[in-house]
């Protein structure tokens, strides 16, 4: 079986990351919502490789006039190497692309990738990538979107870490919200900060379904 390997290299500049991937950058995001990835589909367009993530939106904080509760198609350029078989199937290659690393893995900068089951608050815009075709997946929103930036810190997610305290001989669970170069103790703290900074309205969310963070 004949394989054609295609490697996509993603280069990151840490200095520009700290400026662009910040709370302030969210002010220009047309759409901010809470949702969960329910499917992912790799595809090829114009010799580049992409991933289509279907996200089920449950709460909209910004852009409620152009996006609705339900599923939406979010597309990113793939940061991985791929192989295509003679049969046309696209599969993940074990070799990952190059990214900027850090001694502190928690704060390392990686290419943005999601996965089924990942929930968080996403900041997005209408798709700007020139793509000739996308996977034929029906969604509740006709609009196709993309994240406003393409690193692993480009959405807010809940982080759960367990540390061991030798002095007290006990495990301590730490839970916090992380994204766009910031940490918050809870979703409530994050939302209050976004309201304070003028990123989202101080009014209650216009469209919301009962969810458990």
Short mmCIF file of C-alpha atoms in Angstrom, two decimals:
data_model
loop_
_atom_site.label_atom_id
_atom_site.label_comp_id
_atom_site.label_asym_id
_atom_site.label_seq_id
_atom_site.Cartn_x
_atom_site.Cartn_y
_atom_site.Cartn_z
CA UNK A 1 0.00 0.00 0.00
CA UNK A 2 1.39 3.34 -1.02
CA UNK A 3 1.56 6.14 1.52
CA UNK A 4 2.17 9.80 0.92
CA UNK A 5 3.45 11.62 3.98
CA UNK A 6 2.65 15.25 4.47
CA UNK A 7 4.14 17.16 7.38
CA UNK A 8 2.73 20.46 8.57
CA UNK A 9 5.06 22.55 10.69
CA UNK A 10 3.63 25.12 13.08
CA UNK A 11 5.96 27.80 14.42
CA UNK A 12 5.04 29.92 17.40
CA UNK A 13 6.42 33.19 18.69
CA UNK A 14 6.10 33.37 22.46
CA UNK A 15 6.36 37.15 22.61
CA UNK A 16 3.49 37.73 20.23
CA UNK A 17 1.51 34.96 21.97
CA UNK A 18 1.51 36.82 25.27
CA UNK A 19 0.02 39.89 23.58
CA UNK A 20 -2.48 38.32 21.18
CA UNK A 21 -3.73 35.48 23.38
CA UNK A 22 -4.98 37.63 26.21
CA UNK A 23 -8.25 38.64 27.81
CA UNK A 24 -8.07 41.89 25.84
CA UNK A 25 -7.97 39.98 22.54
CA UNK A 26 -11.40 38.53 23.35
CA UNK A 27 -13.03 41.94 22.88
CA UNK A 28 -12.86 41.53 19.10
CA UNK A 29 -14.24 37.97 19.09
CA UNK A 30 -17.69 37.93 17.43
CA UNK A 31 -18.71 34.70 19.21
CA UNK A 32 -18.10 33.53 22.77
CA UNK A 33 -19.91 30.44 24.00
CA UNK A 34 -19.70 27.37 26.20
CA UNK A 35 -19.83 24.05 24.39
CA UNK A 36 -18.62 20.47 24.12
CA UNK A 37 -16.94 18.76 21.17
CA UNK A 38 -19.18 15.91 19.98
CA UNK A 39 -17.27 14.80 16.87
CA UNK A 40 -14.09 15.41 14.89
CA UNK A 41 -13.40 14.77 11.21
CA UNK A 42 -10.03 15.24 9.46
CA UNK A 43 -10.18 16.35 5.82
CA UNK A 44 -8.04 17.75 3.02
CA UNK A 45 -8.58 20.92 1.00
CA UNK A 46 -6.22 22.50 -1.53
CA UNK A 47 -3.31 20.30 -0.42
CA UNK A 48 -3.66 21.34 3.23
CA UNK A 49 -5.09 19.30 6.07
CA UNK A 50 -7.79 20.44 8.46
CA UNK A 51 -9.94 19.15 11.29
CA UNK A 52 -13.67 19.76 11.52
CA UNK A 53 -14.89 19.79 15.13
CA UNK A 54 -18.63 19.73 15.76
CA UNK A 55 -19.32 21.58 19.00
CA UNK A 56 -22.62 21.43 20.84
CA UNK A 57 -23.26 24.95 22.16
CA UNK A 58 -25.17 25.13 25.44
CA UNK A 59 -24.57 28.74 26.51
CA UNK A 60 -23.98 31.85 24.40
CA UNK A 61 -22.24 34.84 25.97
CA UNK A 62 -21.64 36.90 22.82
CA UNK A 63 -22.95 36.80 19.26
CA UNK A 64 -26.41 35.46 20.05
CA UNK A 65 -27.84 37.29 17.03
CA UNK A 66 -25.76 35.27 14.58
CA UNK A 67 -25.28 31.93 16.31
CA UNK A 68 -27.75 29.61 18.02
CA UNK A 69 -27.85 27.01 20.76
CA UNK A 70 -27.06 23.62 19.19
CA UNK A 71 -24.28 22.25 17.01
CA UNK A 72 -21.80 24.30 14.99
CA UNK A 73 -18.86 23.39 12.75
CA UNK A 74 -15.48 24.71 13.97
CA UNK A 75 -12.52 24.21 11.64
CA UNK A 76 -8.80 24.47 12.36
CA UNK A 77 -5.75 23.78 10.23
CA UNK A 78 -4.23 20.50 11.31
CA UNK A 79 -0.97 20.81 13.30
CA UNK A 80 -0.12 17.15 12.73
CA UNK A 81 1.55 15.08 10.05
CA UNK A 82 -0.82 12.95 7.98
CA UNK A 83 -0.80 10.01 5.63
CA UNK A 84 -3.18 9.29 2.77
CA UNK A 85 -3.69 5.74 1.56
CA UNK A 86 -4.44 4.62 -1.98
CA UNK A 87 -8.04 4.14 -0.84
CA UNK A 88 -8.27 7.80 0.08
CA UNK A 89 -8.45 7.40 3.84
CA UNK A 90 -6.79 10.04 5.99
CA UNK A 91 -5.13 8.78 9.17
CA UNK A 92 -3.12 10.29 11.99
CA UNK A 93 0.62 9.95 11.77
CA UNK A 94 2.47 9.22 15.03
CA UNK A 95 4.99 11.97 14.33
CA UNK A 96 3.80 15.33 15.69
CA UNK A 97 4.76 18.72 14.34
CA UNK A 98 7.29 20.99 15.98
CA UNK A 99 6.04 23.38 18.64
CA UNK A 100 7.49 25.75 21.19
CA UNK A 101 8.06 23.93 24.46
CA UNK A 102 8.69 25.05 28.01
CA UNK A 103 10.31 23.67 31.14
CA UNK A 104 6.96 24.23 32.81
CA UNK A 105 4.73 21.90 30.80
CA UNK A 106 1.59 23.50 32.21
CA UNK A 107 2.50 26.76 30.48
CA UNK A 108 4.02 25.29 27.33
CA UNK A 109 2.65 26.53 24.01
CA UNK A 110 1.21 23.80 21.81
CA UNK A 111 -0.75 23.87 18.58
CA UNK A 112 -4.48 24.02 19.21
CA UNK A 113 -6.13 20.61 19.09
CA UNK A 114 -9.40 19.51 20.61
CA UNK A 115 -11.10 16.14 20.97
CA UNK A 116 -14.48 14.55 21.52
CA UNK A 117 -15.74 15.33 25.02
CA UNK A 118 -13.67 18.47 25.55
CA UNK A 119 -15.76 21.26 27.04
CA UNK A 120 -14.93 24.90 27.52
CA UNK A 121 -15.63 28.49 26.65
CA UNK A 122 -14.59 29.18 23.07
CA UNK A 123 -13.89 32.53 21.39
CA UNK A 124 -14.48 32.29 17.65
CA UNK A 125 -15.04 34.15 14.42
CA UNK A 126 -16.48 33.31 11.01
CA UNK A 127 -14.24 31.05 8.93
CA UNK A 128 -11.58 33.04 7.06
CA UNK A 129 -9.59 30.12 5.63
CA UNK A 130 -10.03 29.59 1.88
CA UNK A 131 -11.38 26.04 1.78
CA UNK A 132 -12.91 24.50 -1.35
CA UNK A 133 -14.92 21.84 0.50
CA UNK A 134 -15.76 20.70 4.02
CA UNK A 135 -17.12 17.40 5.36
CA UNK A 136 -20.86 17.04 4.73
CA UNK A 137 -21.99 17.21 8.34
CA UNK A 138 -25.38 18.63 9.25
CA UNK A 139 -25.38 21.16 12.11
CA UNK A 140 -27.92 23.44 13.75
CA UNK A 141 -25.96 26.52 12.61
CA UNK A 142 -25.27 27.23 8.95
CA UNK A 143 -22.32 29.43 9.82
CA UNK A 144 -18.86 27.78 9.92
CA UNK A 145 -16.43 29.20 12.47
CA UNK A 146 -12.79 29.13 13.52
CA UNK A 147 -11.01 30.03 16.80
CA UNK A 148 -9.59 33.55 17.02
CA UNK A 149 -6.12 32.05 17.60
CA UNK A 150 -4.48 28.66 17.14
CA UNK A 151 -2.65 27.66 20.31
CA UNK A 152 -3.61 25.37 23.16
CA UNK A 153 -4.38 28.37 25.38
CA UNK A 154 -7.00 29.73 22.97
CA UNK A 155 -10.03 28.60 24.94
CA UNK A 156 -11.02 28.39 28.60
CA UNK A 157 -11.06 24.91 30.12
CA UNK A 158 -11.26 23.39 33.57
CA UNK A 159 -7.98 21.96 34.86
CA UNK A 160 -7.95 19.38 37.64
CA UNK A 161 -4.60 18.59 39.25
CA UNK A 162 -3.79 16.41 42.23
CA UNK A 163 -0.68 17.11 44.28
CA UNK A 164 0.80 15.25 47.24
CA UNK A 165 1.55 17.12 50.45
CA UNK A 166 4.38 15.26 52.21
CA UNK A 167 4.06 17.28 55.40
CA UNK A 168 0.41 16.35 55.93
CA UNK A 169 0.66 13.04 54.09
CA UNK A 170 -2.36 13.78 51.94
CA UNK A 171 -3.39 14.39 48.36
CA UNK A 172 -4.74 17.82 47.49
CA UNK A 173 -7.04 18.40 44.56
CA UNK A 174 -6.64 21.70 42.73
CA UNK A 175 -9.31 22.85 40.30
CA UNK A 176 -9.06 26.05 38.25
CA UNK A 177 -10.06 27.57 34.93
CA UNK A 178 -7.26 28.32 32.47
CA UNK A 179 -7.12 30.08 29.13
CA UNK A 180 -5.72 33.05 27.22
CA UNK A 181 -2.78 33.38 29.60
CA UNK A 182 -4.97 33.62 32.71
CA UNK A 183 -6.20 31.44 35.58
CA UNK A 184 -9.41 31.71 37.57
CA UNK A 185 -10.69 29.86 40.61
CA UNK A 186 -14.06 29.08 39.01
CA UNK A 187 -16.25 29.63 35.95
CA UNK A 188 -18.07 32.30 37.91
CA UNK A 189 -14.83 34.20 38.55
CA UNK A 190 -13.97 33.99 34.85
CA UNK A 191 -17.36 35.29 33.73
CA UNK A 192 -17.25 38.12 36.25
CA UNK A 193 -13.83 39.10 34.91
CA UNK A 194 -15.05 39.03 31.30
CA UNK A 195 -17.95 41.28 32.27
CA UNK A 196 -15.65 43.63 34.18
CA UNK A 197 -13.31 43.90 31.19
CA UNK A 198 -16.23 44.59 28.85
CA UNK A 199 -15.74 41.38 26.88
CA UNK A 200 -19.31 40.13 27.44
CA UNK A 201 -22.51 41.85 28.52
CA UNK A 202 -23.24 42.39 32.18
CA UNK A 203 -26.75 41.12 31.53
CA UNK A 204 -27.69 37.47 31.96
CA UNK A 205 -26.88 35.11 29.10
CA UNK A 206 -29.59 35.46 26.45
CA UNK A 207 -29.60 31.78 25.50
CA UNK A 208 -28.77 29.13 28.01
CA UNK A 209 -29.42 25.49 28.79
CA UNK A 210 -28.95 24.00 32.21
CA UNK A 211 -25.48 22.50 32.36
CA UNK A 212 -23.11 21.30 35.03
CA UNK A 213 -19.59 22.71 34.90
#
